[in-house]
């Protein structure tokens, strides 16, 4: 199976944020998450949804992976 870049997936997701944890797993968040140790933490009233159903290429530095998603202007 071929991997995709997160940029290919951004406009297809619901409005929110995506970020990759240190272990390489990508997640979607409704509200902007914050870094906690080695992962991105969801807002206390929200949850995070893993995107492991997609084979997404990792980025070089997980701490720089946070980006908005959900509209074509992100390309």
Short mmCIF file of C-alpha atoms in Angstrom, two decimals:
data_model
loop_
_atom_site.label_atom_id
_atom_site.label_comp_id
_atom_site.label_asym_id
_atom_site.label_seq_id
_atom_site.Cartn_x
_atom_site.Cartn_y
_atom_site.Cartn_z
CA UNK A 1 0.00 0.00 0.00
CA UNK A 2 1.13 3.51 -0.76
CA UNK A 3 1.51 6.12 1.92
CA UNK A 4 0.03 9.58 1.49
CA UNK A 5 1.17 12.90 2.85
CA UNK A 6 -0.87 14.68 5.46
CA UNK A 7 -1.31 17.52 2.95
CA UNK A 8 -3.33 15.24 0.66
CA UNK A 9 -5.68 14.43 3.53
CA UNK A 10 -6.14 17.92 5.04
CA UNK A 11 -8.99 19.17 2.80
CA UNK A 12 -10.90 15.90 3.19
CA UNK A 13 -11.13 16.01 6.99
CA UNK A 14 -13.67 17.81 9.14
CA UNK A 15 -12.62 21.29 10.27
CA UNK A 16 -10.21 21.06 13.17
CA UNK A 17 -6.56 20.22 13.64
CA UNK A 18 -4.23 17.31 12.92
CA UNK A 19 -0.96 16.47 14.61
CA UNK A 20 1.47 13.58 14.84
CA UNK A 21 2.65 12.16 18.17
CA UNK A 22 6.29 11.27 18.76
CA UNK A 23 5.53 7.62 17.91
CA UNK A 24 4.40 8.63 14.38
CA UNK A 25 0.64 8.24 14.91
CA UNK A 26 -1.50 11.01 13.40
CA UNK A 27 -4.59 12.34 15.20
CA UNK A 28 -7.50 14.66 14.44
CA UNK A 29 -8.73 17.18 17.03
CA UNK A 30 -11.82 19.38 17.08
CA UNK A 31 -9.97 22.14 18.96
CA UNK A 32 -6.31 23.09 18.96
CA UNK A 33 -4.37 20.56 21.07
CA UNK A 34 -1.28 21.20 23.18
CA UNK A 35 1.94 19.24 23.60
CA UNK A 36 2.13 17.07 26.68
CA UNK A 37 5.34 15.07 27.11
CA UNK A 38 5.56 12.98 23.89
CA UNK A 39 2.03 13.44 22.51
CA UNK A 40 -0.58 16.02 21.59
CA UNK A 41 -3.29 16.37 24.24
CA UNK A 42 -6.89 17.17 23.35
CA UNK A 43 -8.83 19.98 24.99
CA UNK A 44 -10.25 18.69 28.32
CA UNK A 45 -13.81 18.63 26.93
CA UNK A 46 -12.81 16.92 23.67
CA UNK A 47 -11.20 13.74 22.45
CA UNK A 48 -8.65 12.88 19.82
CA UNK A 49 -9.32 10.56 16.91
CA UNK A 50 -6.50 8.51 15.45
CA UNK A 51 -6.07 8.49 11.70
CA UNK A 52 -4.48 5.06 11.57
CA UNK A 53 -6.91 3.95 8.86
CA UNK A 54 -4.69 6.01 6.52
CA UNK A 55 -1.02 5.32 5.82
CA UNK A 56 0.28 8.84 6.39
CA UNK A 57 3.95 9.70 5.95
CA UNK A 58 5.60 10.90 9.16
CA UNK A 59 7.09 14.37 9.42
CA UNK A 60 10.66 15.07 10.53
CA UNK A 61 9.76 16.68 13.87
CA UNK A 62 6.51 15.68 15.54
CA UNK A 63 6.48 18.93 17.56
CA UNK A 64 6.09 20.87 14.29
CA UNK A 65 3.27 18.68 12.93
CA UNK A 66 0.26 20.65 14.18
CA UNK A 67 -1.86 22.11 11.37
CA UNK A 68 -5.45 23.07 10.63
CA UNK A 69 -7.57 20.85 8.43
CA UNK A 70 -10.96 20.79 6.81
CA UNK A 71 -10.81 23.21 3.92
CA UNK A 72 -9.08 23.49 0.56
CA UNK A 73 -7.19 26.64 1.63
CA UNK A 74 -4.74 24.44 3.57
CA UNK A 75 -3.04 23.19 0.42
#
